[in-house]
mmCIF file of C-alpha atoms in Angstrom:
data_model
loop_
_atom_site.group_PDB
_atom_site.id
_atom_site.type_symbol
_atom_site.label_atom_id
_atom_site.label_comp_id
_atom_site.label_asym_id
_atom_site.label_seq_id
_atom_site.Cartn_x
_atom_site.Cartn_y
_atom_site.Cartn_z
ATOM 1 C CA MET A 18 5.981 -26.873 -17.020
ATOM 2 C CA TRP A 19 3.606 -24.210 -17.547
ATOM 3 C CA ARG A 20 5.014 -23.748 -21.603
ATOM 4 C CA ARG A 21 4.762 -27.241 -22.120
ATOM 5 C CA ALA A 22 1.443 -27.341 -21.006
ATOM 6 C CA LEU A 23 0.040 -24.540 -22.795
ATOM 7 C CA ASN A 24 2.107 -25.820 -26.029
ATOM 8 C CA GLU A 25 -0.014 -28.979 -25.615
ATOM 9 C CA VAL A 26 -3.301 -27.280 -25.640
ATOM 10 C CA PHE A 27 -2.353 -25.247 -28.432
ATOM 11 C CA SER A 28 -1.383 -27.956 -30.345
ATOM 12 C CA PHE A 29 -4.961 -29.400 -29.545
ATOM 13 C CA MET A 30 -6.233 -26.726 -31.236
ATOM 14 C CA GLY A 31 -5.123 -28.313 -34.935
ATOM 15 C CA CYS A 32 -7.530 -31.298 -34.325
ATOM 16 C CA MET A 33 -10.535 -28.637 -33.696
ATOM 17 C CA ASN A 34 -12.902 -28.578 -36.621
ATOM 18 C CA ASN A 35 -14.347 -25.275 -35.753
ATOM 19 C CA LYS A 36 -11.482 -22.865 -35.046
ATOM 20 C CA SER A 37 -13.511 -19.694 -35.018
ATOM 21 C CA GLN A 38 -15.496 -20.852 -31.705
ATOM 22 C CA LEU A 39 -13.875 -19.677 -28.501
ATOM 23 C CA ILE A 40 -13.665 -23.226 -26.483
ATOM 24 C CA TRP A 41 -12.668 -23.607 -22.957
ATOM 25 C CA VAL A 42 -11.119 -27.057 -21.767
ATOM 26 C CA VAL A 43 -10.542 -28.399 -18.582
ATOM 27 C CA TYR A 44 -6.828 -28.721 -18.485
ATOM 28 C CA ALA A 45 -4.967 -29.582 -15.156
ATOM 29 C CA VAL A 46 -2.052 -27.246 -14.953
ATOM 30 C CA ARG A 47 0.047 -26.866 -11.648
ATOM 31 C CA GLY A 48 -0.738 -23.300 -10.043
ATOM 32 C CA CYS A 49 -3.720 -22.343 -12.513
ATOM 33 C CA SER A 50 -6.741 -22.823 -10.752
ATOM 34 C CA GLY A 51 -10.558 -21.687 -11.518
ATOM 35 C CA LEU A 52 -10.575 -20.878 -15.459
ATOM 36 C CA ALA A 53 -9.194 -23.556 -17.914
ATOM 37 C CA LEU A 54 -6.889 -22.251 -20.411
ATOM 38 C CA PRO A 55 -8.432 -21.336 -23.799
ATOM 39 C CA VAL A 56 -7.880 -23.898 -26.779
ATOM 40 C CA GLN A 57 -7.857 -21.194 -29.402
ATOM 41 C CA ARG A 58 -6.054 -17.743 -29.285
ATOM 42 C CA ILE A 59 -8.122 -15.099 -27.745
ATOM 43 C CA THR A 60 -7.664 -11.320 -27.436
ATOM 44 C CA ALA A 61 -7.017 -9.481 -24.218
ATOM 45 C CA LEU A 62 -10.305 -7.813 -23.970
ATOM 46 C CA GLN A 63 -11.989 -11.669 -24.143
ATOM 47 C CA ALA A 64 -9.175 -12.534 -21.289
ATOM 48 C CA ALA A 65 -10.131 -9.747 -18.973
ATOM 49 C CA HIS A 66 -13.923 -10.352 -19.345
ATOM 50 C CA SER A 67 -13.574 -13.928 -18.920
ATOM 51 C CA TRP A 68 -11.553 -13.495 -15.490
ATOM 52 C CA SER A 69 -13.995 -10.897 -14.333
ATOM 53 C CA GLN A 70 -17.039 -12.783 -14.817
ATOM 54 C CA LEU A 71 -14.973 -15.540 -12.599
ATOM 55 C CA PHE A 72 -14.053 -12.877 -10.302
ATOM 56 C CA GLN A 73 -17.337 -12.086 -9.793
ATOM 57 C CA GLU A 74 -18.985 -15.488 -9.397
ATOM 58 C CA LYS A 75 -16.247 -16.349 -6.839
ATOM 59 C CA GLY A 76 -16.852 -13.099 -4.577
ATOM 60 C CA VAL A 77 -13.775 -11.216 -5.276
ATOM 61 C CA SER A 78 -13.685 -7.598 -4.796
ATOM 62 C CA GLU A 79 -13.631 -5.150 -7.723
ATOM 63 C CA PRO A 80 -13.685 -8.151 -10.175
ATOM 64 C CA ASP A 81 -13.438 -5.944 -13.416
ATOM 65 C CA LEU A 82 -10.943 -3.783 -12.181
ATOM 66 C CA SER A 83 -8.843 -6.866 -11.027
ATOM 67 C CA SER A 84 -8.854 -8.353 -14.424
ATOM 68 C CA ARG A 85 -8.242 -5.185 -15.905
ATOM 69 C CA TYR A 86 -5.256 -4.110 -13.887
ATOM 70 C CA ILE A 87 -3.737 -7.837 -14.531
ATOM 71 C CA THR A 88 -4.158 -7.699 -18.256
ATOM 72 C CA ALA A 89 -2.859 -4.453 -18.939
ATOM 73 C CA HIS A 90 0.013 -5.203 -16.579
ATOM 74 C CA VAL A 91 0.968 -8.039 -18.839
ATOM 75 C CA LEU A 92 0.458 -5.932 -21.862
ATOM 76 C CA GLY A 93 3.130 -3.434 -20.295
ATOM 77 C CA ALA A 94 0.740 -0.766 -19.325
ATOM 78 C CA LYS A 95 -0.276 0.752 -16.188
ATOM 79 C CA THR A 96 -4.134 0.824 -16.998
ATOM 80 C CA PHE A 97 -6.641 -1.291 -19.437
ATOM 81 C CA GLU A 98 -7.707 2.234 -20.605
ATOM 82 C CA SER A 99 -4.222 3.346 -21.915
ATOM 83 C CA VAL A 100 -3.676 0.215 -23.935
ATOM 84 C CA LYS A 101 -4.505 1.071 -27.557
ATOM 85 C CA ALA A 102 -7.778 -0.590 -28.945
ATOM 86 C CA GLU A 103 -5.793 -2.538 -31.853
ATOM 87 C CA THR A 104 -3.794 -4.287 -28.949
ATOM 88 C CA LEU A 105 -6.752 -5.057 -27.118
ATOM 89 C CA SER A 106 -8.383 -6.501 -29.994
ATOM 90 C CA GLU A 107 -5.656 -8.810 -31.563
ATOM 91 C CA PRO A 108 -4.860 -12.266 -30.552
ATOM 92 C CA LEU A 109 -2.715 -12.610 -27.426
ATOM 93 C CA CYS A 110 0.487 -14.716 -27.860
ATOM 94 C CA PRO A 111 0.543 -17.956 -25.969
ATOM 95 C CA GLU A 112 3.298 -16.495 -23.548
ATOM 96 C CA LYS A 113 1.212 -13.512 -22.594
ATOM 97 C CA THR A 114 -1.981 -15.763 -22.354
ATOM 98 C CA LEU A 115 -0.392 -18.028 -20.124
ATOM 99 C CA GLN A 116 1.107 -14.934 -17.973
ATOM 100 C CA ILE A 117 -2.684 -13.674 -17.432
ATOM 101 C CA TRP A 118 -3.872 -17.083 -16.226
ATOM 102 C CA LYS A 119 -1.056 -17.212 -13.953
ATOM 103 C CA LEU A 120 -1.455 -13.988 -12.318
ATOM 104 C CA CYS A 121 -5.521 -14.103 -12.478
ATOM 105 C CA ALA A 122 -5.061 -17.544 -10.361
ATOM 106 C CA LYS A 123 -3.497 -15.690 -7.767
ATOM 107 C CA ARG A 124 -6.028 -12.973 -7.479
ATOM 108 C CA LEU A 125 -8.773 -15.623 -7.540
ATOM 109 C CA LYS A 126 -6.787 -16.747 -4.143
ATOM 110 C CA ARG A 127 -7.543 -13.266 -3.041
ATOM 111 C CA MET A 128 -4.163 -11.975 -3.381
ATOM 112 C CA PRO A 129 -4.493 -8.523 -3.617
ATOM 113 C CA VAL A 130 -3.620 -6.897 -7.265
ATOM 114 C CA GLN A 131 -1.307 -4.712 -5.977
ATOM 115 C CA TYR A 132 0.883 -7.929 -4.833
ATOM 116 C CA VAL A 133 -0.124 -9.709 -8.009
ATOM 117 C CA ILE A 134 1.656 -7.507 -10.345
ATOM 118 C CA GLU A 135 4.168 -6.607 -7.788
ATOM 119 C CA GLU A 136 3.990 -2.950 -8.211
ATOM 120 C CA TRP A 137 1.600 0.023 -7.436
ATOM 121 C CA ASP A 138 1.488 3.828 -8.099
ATOM 122 C CA PHE A 139 1.387 6.354 -5.169
ATOM 123 C CA ARG A 140 0.772 9.888 -6.463
ATOM 124 C CA ASP A 141 3.703 10.081 -9.121
ATOM 125 C CA LEU A 142 5.680 7.252 -7.980
ATOM 126 C CA THR A 143 5.680 3.496 -9.124
ATOM 127 C CA LEU A 144 6.511 1.377 -5.875
ATOM 128 C CA LYS A 145 7.407 -2.323 -5.694
ATOM 129 C CA MET A 146 5.137 -4.287 -3.683
ATOM 130 C CA ARG A 147 4.978 -7.928 -1.967
ATOM 131 C CA PRO A 148 3.492 -9.535 1.018
ATOM 132 C CA PRO A 149 3.307 -8.963 3.929
ATOM 133 C CA VAL A 150 4.104 -5.361 3.463
ATOM 134 C CA PHE A 151 1.381 -3.010 4.006
ATOM 135 C CA ILE A 152 -0.120 -1.663 0.949
ATOM 136 C CA PRO A 153 -0.566 2.230 1.018
ATOM 137 C CA ARG A 154 -4.418 3.234 0.321
ATOM 138 C CA PRO A 155 -5.494 6.448 -1.402
ATOM 139 C CA GLU A 156 -6.108 8.118 1.878
ATOM 140 C CA THR A 157 -2.496 8.395 2.893
ATOM 141 C CA GLU A 158 -1.749 10.018 -0.819
ATOM 142 C CA GLU A 159 -3.828 12.909 0.898
ATOM 143 C CA LEU A 160 -1.624 12.653 3.993
ATOM 144 C CA VAL A 161 1.384 13.306 1.803
ATOM 145 C CA ASP A 162 -0.435 16.218 0.322
ATOM 146 C CA ILE A 163 -0.803 17.981 3.675
ATOM 147 C CA VAL A 164 2.615 17.396 4.971
ATOM 148 C CA LEU A 165 3.990 18.981 1.790
ATOM 149 C CA SER A 166 1.743 21.821 1.928
ATOM 150 C CA ASP A 167 3.282 22.634 5.281
ATOM 151 C CA LEU A 168 6.688 21.714 4.166
ATOM 152 C CA GLN A 169 6.967 24.122 1.599
ATOM 153 C CA LYS A 170 6.071 27.372 3.786
ATOM 154 C CA GLU A 171 9.514 26.410 5.372
ATOM 155 C CA SER A 172 13.062 27.578 4.411
ATOM 156 C CA GLY A 173 16.239 25.683 4.979
ATOM 157 C CA SER A 174 16.957 22.232 5.595
ATOM 158 C CA LEU A 175 14.288 20.018 6.945
ATOM 159 C CA SER A 176 13.959 16.883 8.519
ATOM 160 C CA ILE A 177 11.099 14.160 9.014
ATOM 161 C CA LEU A 178 10.743 11.140 11.034
ATOM 162 C CA GLU A 179 8.241 8.458 9.444
ATOM 163 C CA VAL A 180 7.009 5.834 11.925
ATOM 164 C CA GLY A 181 5.872 2.469 10.202
ATOM 165 C CA CYS A 182 7.367 3.030 6.611
ATOM 166 C CA GLY A 183 5.742 -0.174 4.649
ATOM 167 C CA SER A 184 6.635 0.291 1.269
ATOM 168 C CA GLY A 185 8.425 3.605 1.862
ATOM 169 C CA ALA A 186 5.305 5.482 0.125
ATOM 170 C CA ILE A 187 5.164 8.407 2.517
ATOM 171 C CA SER A 188 8.831 9.169 2.891
ATOM 172 C CA LEU A 189 9.843 8.378 -0.583
ATOM 173 C CA SER A 190 7.099 10.571 -1.828
ATOM 174 C CA LEU A 191 8.129 13.670 0.452
ATOM 175 C CA LEU A 192 11.818 13.132 -0.440
ATOM 176 C CA LYS A 193 11.235 12.923 -4.395
ATOM 177 C CA SER A 194 8.806 16.103 -4.092
ATOM 178 C CA PHE A 195 11.095 18.047 -1.722
ATOM 179 C CA PRO A 196 14.753 18.166 -2.551
ATOM 180 C CA GLN A 197 16.197 19.371 0.544
ATOM 181 C CA LEU A 198 14.342 17.236 2.863
ATOM 182 C CA ARG A 199 16.125 14.498 4.680
ATOM 183 C CA ALA A 200 14.112 11.533 6.122
ATOM 184 C CA VAL A 201 14.504 8.917 9.028
ATOM 185 C CA ALA A 202 11.964 5.941 8.489
ATOM 186 C CA LEU A 203 11.608 2.885 10.751
ATOM 187 C CA ASP A 204 9.251 -0.281 10.712
ATOM 188 C CA GLN A 205 8.946 -2.985 12.881
ATOM 189 C CA SER A 206 8.856 -5.507 10.138
ATOM 190 C CA GLU A 207 12.237 -6.065 8.471
ATOM 191 C CA ASP A 208 10.457 -6.948 5.205
ATOM 192 C CA ALA A 209 9.207 -3.699 5.112
ATOM 193 C CA VAL A 210 12.528 -1.975 5.739
ATOM 194 C CA HIS A 211 14.276 -4.203 2.809
ATOM 195 C CA LEU A 212 11.224 -3.100 0.400
ATOM 196 C CA THR A 213 11.552 0.820 1.410
ATOM 197 C CA LYS A 214 15.356 0.428 0.826
ATOM 198 C CA GLU A 215 14.682 -1.172 -2.684
ATOM 199 C CA ASN A 216 12.095 1.498 -3.479
ATOM 200 C CA ALA A 217 14.482 4.279 -2.445
ATOM 201 C CA LEU A 218 17.315 2.731 -4.593
ATOM 202 C CA SER A 219 15.118 2.675 -7.493
ATOM 203 C CA LEU A 220 13.969 6.505 -7.244
ATOM 204 C CA GLY A 221 17.457 7.551 -6.439
ATOM 205 C CA VAL A 222 16.804 8.919 -2.886
ATOM 206 C CA GLU A 223 18.687 6.820 -0.791
ATOM 207 C CA ASP A 224 21.210 9.145 0.038
ATOM 208 C CA ARG A 225 18.981 11.290 1.850
ATOM 209 C CA LEU A 226 17.068 8.427 3.796
ATOM 210 C CA GLN A 227 18.055 6.665 7.063
ATOM 211 C CA LEU A 228 16.262 3.348 7.570
ATOM 212 C CA TYR A 229 15.901 1.318 10.761
ATOM 213 C CA HIS A 230 14.676 -2.016 11.615
ATOM 214 C CA LEU A 231 13.048 -0.709 14.953
ATOM 215 C CA ASP A 232 9.677 -1.369 16.958
ATOM 216 C CA ILE A 233 8.467 1.833 18.667
ATOM 217 C CA LEU A 234 6.741 -0.173 21.248
ATOM 218 C CA LYS A 235 10.258 -2.044 22.151
ATOM 219 C CA ASP A 236 13.013 0.235 20.955
ATOM 220 C CA ALA A 237 11.911 3.682 22.081
ATOM 221 C CA GLU A 238 14.971 4.551 23.847
ATOM 222 C CA THR A 239 16.914 3.566 20.480
ATOM 223 C CA ILE A 240 14.790 5.470 18.497
ATOM 224 C CA LEU A 241 15.319 8.560 20.705
ATOM 225 C CA ASN A 242 18.904 8.257 20.365
ATOM 226 C CA SER A 243 19.208 7.824 16.610
ATOM 227 C CA CYS A 244 16.503 10.671 15.220
ATOM 228 C CA SER A 245 16.436 13.744 17.747
ATOM 229 C CA GLY A 246 15.622 16.889 16.411
ATOM 230 C CA VAL A 247 13.115 16.326 13.284
ATOM 231 C CA SER A 248 10.965 18.967 11.960
ATOM 232 C CA ALA A 249 8.103 16.579 11.489
ATOM 233 C CA VAL A 250 6.708 13.135 12.736
ATOM 234 C CA VAL A 251 4.640 11.478 9.922
ATOM 235 C CA SER A 252 2.978 8.236 10.268
ATOM 236 C CA ASN A 253 -0.171 5.738 9.125
ATOM 237 C CA PRO A 254 0.138 3.940 12.146
ATOM 238 C CA PRO A 255 -1.930 0.567 13.036
ATOM 239 C CA TYR A 256 -5.193 2.422 14.079
ATOM 240 C CA LEU A 257 -7.846 -0.417 13.510
ATOM 241 C CA TYR A 258 -9.368 -1.524 16.765
ATOM 242 C CA THR A 259 -8.796 -5.402 17.442
ATOM 243 C CA GLU A 260 -12.256 -6.150 17.433
ATOM 244 C CA ASP A 261 -12.643 -5.022 13.642
ATOM 245 C CA MET A 262 -9.694 -7.136 12.557
ATOM 246 C CA LEU A 263 -11.898 -9.883 12.134
ATOM 247 C CA SER A 264 -14.222 -8.156 9.798
ATOM 248 C CA LEU A 265 -11.520 -7.349 7.104
ATOM 249 C CA GLN A 266 -11.663 -8.391 3.909
ATOM 250 C CA PRO A 267 -9.973 -11.925 3.117
ATOM 251 C CA GLU A 268 -7.216 -9.983 0.872
ATOM 252 C CA VAL A 269 -6.126 -8.239 3.885
ATOM 253 C CA LEU A 270 -6.298 -10.806 6.546
ATOM 254 C CA SER A 271 -4.504 -13.436 4.742
ATOM 255 C CA PHE A 272 -1.624 -11.503 2.921
ATOM 256 C CA GLU A 273 -1.112 -8.232 4.644
ATOM 257 C CA ASP A 274 1.017 -7.972 8.107
ATOM 258 C CA PRO A 275 -1.607 -7.862 10.783
ATOM 259 C CA ALA A 276 0.933 -5.885 13.160
ATOM 260 C CA ALA A 277 0.903 -3.134 10.356
ATOM 261 C CA LEU A 278 -3.078 -2.868 11.019
ATOM 262 C CA ASP A 279 -3.985 -4.002 14.767
ATOM 263 C CA GLY A 280 -4.043 -0.791 16.994
ATOM 264 C CA GLY A 281 -5.185 -2.639 20.081
ATOM 265 C CA ALA A 282 -8.586 -2.148 21.838
ATOM 266 C CA ASP A 283 -9.101 1.403 21.202
ATOM 267 C CA GLY A 284 -6.681 1.545 18.188
ATOM 268 C CA LEU A 285 -4.570 4.079 19.794
ATOM 269 C CA THR A 286 -1.657 1.591 21.035
ATOM 270 C CA VAL A 287 0.980 2.786 18.707
ATOM 271 C CA ILE A 288 -0.543 5.947 18.161
ATOM 272 C CA LYS A 289 0.175 7.058 21.885
ATOM 273 C CA GLN A 290 3.743 5.808 21.693
ATOM 274 C CA VAL A 291 4.234 7.909 18.258
ATOM 275 C CA LEU A 292 2.931 10.993 19.966
ATOM 276 C CA ILE A 293 5.204 10.561 23.163
ATOM 277 C CA LEU A 294 8.177 9.895 20.916
ATOM 278 C CA ALA A 295 7.363 13.221 18.908
ATOM 279 C CA SER A 296 7.023 15.434 22.042
ATOM 280 C CA GLN A 297 10.697 14.246 22.861
ATOM 281 C CA ILE A 298 12.131 14.443 19.518
ATOM 282 C CA LEU A 299 10.614 17.444 17.607
ATOM 283 C CA LEU A 300 12.139 20.764 17.235
ATOM 284 C CA ASN A 301 9.852 23.587 18.672
ATOM 285 C CA HIS A 302 6.868 24.410 16.376
ATOM 286 C CA GLY A 303 7.538 21.014 14.581
ATOM 287 C CA ARG A 304 4.543 19.194 13.750
ATOM 288 C CA VAL A 305 3.064 15.401 13.896
ATOM 289 C CA TYR A 306 0.786 14.350 11.101
ATOM 290 C CA LEU A 307 -1.251 11.382 11.665
ATOM 291 C CA GLU A 308 -3.621 9.102 9.419
ATOM 292 C CA VAL A 309 -6.231 7.767 12.071
ATOM 293 C CA ASP A 310 -9.733 5.973 12.028
ATOM 294 C CA PRO A 311 -12.821 8.639 12.065
ATOM 295 C CA ARG A 312 -13.536 7.620 15.434
ATOM 296 C CA GLN A 313 -10.091 8.628 17.084
ATOM 297 C CA PRO A 314 -9.408 12.234 16.543
ATOM 298 C CA PRO A 315 -11.462 13.451 19.624
ATOM 299 C CA LEU A 316 -9.859 10.715 21.298
ATOM 300 C CA ILE A 317 -6.520 11.483 20.700
ATOM 301 C CA GLN A 318 -7.062 15.334 21.467
ATOM 302 C CA GLN A 319 -8.172 14.233 24.610
ATOM 303 C CA TRP A 320 -5.523 12.311 25.602
ATOM 304 C CA VAL A 321 -2.906 14.509 24.290
ATOM 305 C CA GLU A 322 -4.204 17.400 26.599
ATOM 306 C CA SER A 323 -4.201 15.069 29.524
ATOM 307 C CA HIS A 324 -0.401 13.545 29.201
ATOM 308 C CA LEU A 325 1.570 15.387 26.711
ATOM 309 C CA GLN A 326 1.840 19.140 27.777
ATOM 310 C CA ALA A 327 4.611 19.491 25.138
ATOM 311 C CA LEU A 328 2.252 19.087 22.189
ATOM 312 C CA CYS A 329 -0.883 20.928 20.936
ATOM 313 C CA TYR A 330 -3.581 19.800 19.073
ATOM 314 C CA VAL A 331 -3.828 21.807 16.129
ATOM 315 C CA GLU A 332 -6.600 20.491 14.053
ATOM 316 C CA THR A 333 -8.577 17.469 12.044
ATOM 317 C CA LYS A 334 -8.631 17.301 8.511
ATOM 318 C CA GLN A 335 -11.140 15.164 6.338
ATOM 319 C CA ASP A 336 -10.219 12.694 3.704
ATOM 320 C CA PHE A 337 -11.893 12.564 0.244
ATOM 321 C CA ASN A 338 -15.090 10.958 1.837
ATOM 322 C CA ASN A 339 -15.550 13.502 4.090
ATOM 323 C CA ARG A 340 -14.335 11.509 6.752
ATOM 324 C CA ALA A 341 -12.098 12.874 9.947
ATOM 325 C CA ARG A 342 -8.929 11.106 9.040
ATOM 326 C CA PHE A 343 -5.710 13.188 9.766
ATOM 327 C CA CYS A 344 -4.603 14.692 12.937
ATOM 328 C CA ILE A 345 -2.059 17.281 13.249
ATOM 329 C CA LEU A 346 -0.335 18.400 16.383
ATOM 330 C CA GLN A 347 2.527 20.882 17.207
ATOM 331 C CA LYS A 348 5.374 20.833 19.431
ATOM 332 C CA GLN A 349 5.085 23.722 22.041
ATOM 333 C CA GLU A 350 7.903 25.740 23.412
ATOM 334 C CA THR A 351 8.169 24.123 27.001
ATOM 335 C CA ASN A 352 10.639 22.344 29.054
ATOM 336 C CA LYS A 353 7.895 20.394 31.046
ATOM 337 C CA THR A 354 7.744 16.612 31.303
ATOM 338 C CA HIS A 355 5.137 14.553 30.206
ATOM 339 C CA LYS A 356 2.796 12.078 31.936
ATOM 340 C CA GLN A 357 2.337 8.756 30.804
ATOM 341 C CA ASP A 358 -0.331 6.093 31.434
#
């Protein structure tokens, strides 16, 4: 249907007198809305500029970046800047024009670019992406750097547990960077577990990764029985305050799994359970690494000091925007049991 429609449009070109003029016609094509297909062949530069303008008019966030990422992807590149100038300036073939139109039409409906192009780079990895699995943010790359910096000070075999693996970004990046590491990763979303498995296979680290479809709030006992004695617990858990969920961008609200975002009234529902679990499965001196809301580190420290004698709050680290973003805690040598709310 798409190919036939495009062929009809380009056949219409032959009836036009002024072929040098860029003409846009309203042409109804199922699945493509917003910007009509071009009558004449256009360049990648023209395509990206036209969609950027429409994105901006329709209130799509990062309009220029969105159109450039999609155009570059269709051209087989990671970024617009990495495409040769002559490639950007030469006329696109009908197939690539149509592909750009199809993908940009998805972005116009506020689908995140990561889902539109079905992949995204995280540190030095390229990960497959698809909704509704949580999209890793730049801050999480910093979390991995913090964990790696500590792990590299250790010797021998090491193991980590990641709670809420999503696409596998954290675990897979750590496994790829640290050959002697083994990881256990779990997520309450079956979609996330499947996607992490796909990414692990494509990166060749599946033999050092155990994956579980488990919910830390419902399956605590099963998790305890499956992964005791780990060197570190790492998590980018749901930490948004429930009242803040409605203020999220349409891209997030409409496409990403709310269970990967909503941390309850105080944003700490899952975080507390992660800490309780960590206090029971960490080896002595093992550490917990959390990515959290900047308002939460003092709340977490206060709660741990009141409820978990087995854990000691070590420090808070800031992200690249100087916001208190990462909490580091450590398992103490103690046989005392914790108190729960």
